[in-house]
Amino acid sequence: MEIKSKLMDEAAMNRALMRISHEIVERNRGAENVVLLGIRRRGVPIARRICENIEKIEGQSVPCGEVDISFYRDDLTKQSDVPQLKYTDFGFDVNDKDLVLVDDVLYTGRTARAAFEAVFSAGRPRSIQFAVLIDRGHRELPIRADYVGKNVPTSRSELIEVRLPEYDGETGVYLCEIEK
């Protein structure tokens, strides 16, 4: 994989996440009923950063958890002949909450669909909103993000790589060419 360009550095990512945090607070008229769930893997630290921002903005913490979508994917039969669904527990109640799902990149929409199913297996939120750092297009399902850090039109031969210190030792977003 070859890096074509750096789309965001740490400062740009922090600005985008702060803007998303303000938009979440504004849309929900505060943070009183808001809970966040990061989609495992890179959505989790991004959700935590948004939660920290909301606490700075509103002076109150919001519940922040993670969702593992691996057992809700529509390609499960490719991974195992006998897929097993597991009970989902986020560590807090999602019923009647304004739940914000958070992910790093929105592409086909299949990850988001799996996350919706995981959420509904645990309860019935009042609303589900979707925040992504990067929307790269190419939807296969009718899904859109409510909060977007940056829209990046891509070709299918390109990949968006979000690097976070928790996994990569650095912060940045890169546009890469998939080697053929």
Coordinates of C-alpha atoms in Angstrom, one line a residue:
M1 CA 0.0 0.0 0.0
E2 CA 1.4 3.4 -1.0
I3 CA 0.6 6.6 0.8
K4 CA -0.7 9.2 -1.8
S5 CA -1.3 12.1 0.6
K6 CA -1.8 13.0 4.2
L7 CA -5.4 14.3 4.6
M8 CA -5.4 15.2 8.3
D9 CA -2.7 15.7 10.9
E10 CA -3.3 15.7 14.7
A11 CA -4.4 19.3 14.8
A12 CA -6.9 18.9 12.0
M13 CA -8.3 15.7 13.5
N14 CA -8.7 17.4 16.9
R15 CA -10.6 20.3 15.2
A16 CA -12.9 18.0 13.3
L17 CA -13.7 16.0 16.5
M18 CA -14.3 19.2 18.5
R19 CA -16.7 20.4 15.7
I20 CA -18.5 17.0 15.8
S21 CA -18.8 17.3 19.6
H22 CA -20.3 20.7 19.4
E23 CA -22.8 19.5 16.7
I24 CA -23.8 16.6 18.9
V25 CA -24.5 18.8 21.8
E26 CA -26.4 21.3 19.7
R27 CA -28.6 18.8 17.9
N28 CA -29.4 17.1 21.2
R29 CA -30.0 20.3 23.1
G30 CA -27.2 19.4 25.6
A31 CA -25.8 16.1 26.7
E32 CA -28.2 15.0 29.3
N33 CA -29.7 12.0 27.4
V34 CA -26.7 11.3 25.1
V35 CA -24.6 8.1 25.1
L36 CA -21.8 7.2 22.7
L37 CA -20.7 3.9 21.4
G38 CA -17.5 3.5 19.4
I39 CA -17.5 0.8 16.8
R40 CA -14.6 -1.5 17.6
R41 CA -11.7 -0.9 16.7
R42 CA -10.8 2.7 15.7
G43 CA -14.2 4.0 16.5
V44 CA -13.6 3.4 20.2
P45 CA -10.8 5.9 20.8
I46 CA -12.5 8.4 18.6
A47 CA -15.7 8.1 20.6
R48 CA -13.7 8.6 23.8
R49 CA -12.2 11.8 22.4
I50 CA -15.7 13.1 21.5
C51 CA -16.9 12.2 25.1
E52 CA -14.0 14.2 26.5
N53 CA -14.8 17.1 24.3
I54 CA -18.5 17.0 25.3
E55 CA -17.5 17.0 29.0
K56 CA -15.4 20.1 28.3
I57 CA -18.3 21.8 26.5
E58 CA -21.1 20.9 28.8
G59 CA -19.3 20.3 32.1
Q60 CA -20.9 16.8 32.4
S61 CA -19.7 13.4 31.4
V62 CA -21.6 11.2 29.0
P63 CA -21.5 7.4 29.0
C64 CA -19.1 6.1 26.4
G65 CA -18.8 2.4 25.5
E66 CA -17.9 0.2 22.6
V67 CA -19.7 -2.1 20.3
D68 CA -18.3 -5.3 18.7
I69 CA -20.0 -5.9 15.4
S70 CA -18.1 -9.1 14.5
F71 CA -21.2 -11.3 15.1
Y72 CA -23.6 -9.0 13.3
R73 CA -21.8 -8.7 10.0
D74 CA -23.7 -9.8 6.8
D75 CA -20.6 -11.9 5.7
L76 CA -20.6 -14.1 8.8
T77 CA -21.1 -17.3 6.8
K78 CA -17.8 -16.5 5.1
Q79 CA -16.1 -16.5 8.5
S80 CA -17.7 -19.6 10.0
D81 CA -20.2 -22.3 9.1
V82 CA -21.9 -21.9 12.4
P83 CA -21.9 -18.2 13.4
Q84 CA -22.8 -17.5 17.0
L85 CA -24.6 -14.4 18.1
K86 CA -23.5 -13.1 21.5
Y87 CA -25.5 -11.0 24.0
T88 CA -24.4 -7.3 23.7
D89 CA -23.7 -5.4 26.9
F90 CA -22.3 -1.8 26.7
G91 CA -22.0 -1.2 30.4
F92 CA -25.0 1.2 30.4
D93 CA -28.6 1.1 29.4
V94 CA -29.4 2.3 25.8
N95 CA -33.2 2.3 26.2
D96 CA -34.7 5.8 25.5
K97 CA -31.3 7.3 25.0
D98 CA -30.0 9.5 22.2
L99 CA -27.3 7.1 21.1
V100 CA -24.4 8.2 18.9
L101 CA -22.5 5.5 17.1
V102 CA -18.9 6.5 16.2
D103 CA -16.6 5.1 13.6
D104 CA -13.4 6.2 11.8
V105 CA -14.4 5.7 8.1
L106 CA -17.8 5.4 6.4
Y107 CA -17.5 3.4 3.2
T108 CA -20.2 0.9 2.1
G109 CA -22.4 1.2 5.1
R110 CA -22.2 -2.4 6.1
T111 CA -20.3 -1.8 9.3
A112 CA -22.9 0.8 10.4
R113 CA -25.7 -1.7 9.6
A114 CA -24.1 -4.3 11.7
A115 CA -23.7 -1.8 14.5
F116 CA -27.4 -0.9 14.4
E117 CA -28.3 -4.6 14.8
A118 CA -25.9 -4.9 17.7
V119 CA -27.5 -1.9 19.4
F120 CA -31.0 -3.2 18.9
S121 CA -30.0 -6.5 20.4
A122 CA -29.3 -4.6 23.7
G123 CA -32.3 -2.3 23.7
R124 CA -34.3 0.4 22.0
P125 CA -32.7 3.9 22.0
R126 CA -34.9 7.0 21.4
S127 CA -32.7 7.8 18.5
I128 CA -29.5 6.5 16.8
Q129 CA -27.2 9.1 15.3
F130 CA -24.0 8.3 13.4
A131 CA -20.7 10.2 13.6
V132 CA -17.6 9.4 11.4
L133 CA -14.3 11.0 11.1
I134 CA -14.1 10.4 7.3
D135 CA -16.9 9.7 4.8
R136 CA -15.3 8.3 1.6
G137 CA -18.5 7.5 -0.4
H138 CA -19.3 4.3 -2.3
R139 CA -22.4 3.4 -0.3
E140 CA -23.9 -0.1 -0.9
L141 CA -26.7 0.5 1.7
P142 CA -28.9 3.6 2.3
I143 CA -26.9 4.9 5.2
R144 CA -25.5 8.4 5.9
A145 CA -23.6 9.9 8.7
D146 CA -25.2 12.7 10.8
Y147 CA -21.8 14.1 11.8
V148 CA -18.8 14.0 9.4
G149 CA -15.3 15.2 10.1
K150 CA -14.3 15.3 6.5
N151 CA -15.8 14.2 3.2
V152 CA -13.1 12.6 1.0
P153 CA -14.2 11.4 -2.5
T154 CA -12.2 8.3 -3.3
S155 CA -11.9 5.6 -6.0
R156 CA -12.3 2.0 -5.2
S157 CA -8.6 1.5 -5.7
E158 CA -7.9 3.8 -2.8
L159 CA -8.0 3.3 0.9
I160 CA -8.4 5.7 3.8
E161 CA -6.0 4.9 6.7
V162 CA -6.8 6.4 10.1
R163 CA -3.9 6.2 12.4
L164 CA -4.4 6.7 16.2
P165 CA -1.8 6.5 19.0
E166 CA -3.6 3.7 20.7
Y167 CA -2.9 1.4 17.7
D168 CA -0.3 3.1 15.5
G169 CA 1.8 5.3 17.7
E170 CA 0.8 8.4 15.7
T171 CA -2.2 10.5 14.7
G172 CA -3.2 11.2 11.1
V173 CA -5.4 10.3 8.2
Y174 CA -3.9 9.1 5.0
L175 CA -5.1 8.4 1.5
C176 CA -3.4 5.3 0.2
E177 CA -3.3 3.5 -3.2
I178 CA -4.0 -0.2 -3.0
E179 CA -1.2 -2.1 -4.7
K180 CA -2.4 -4.4 -7.4

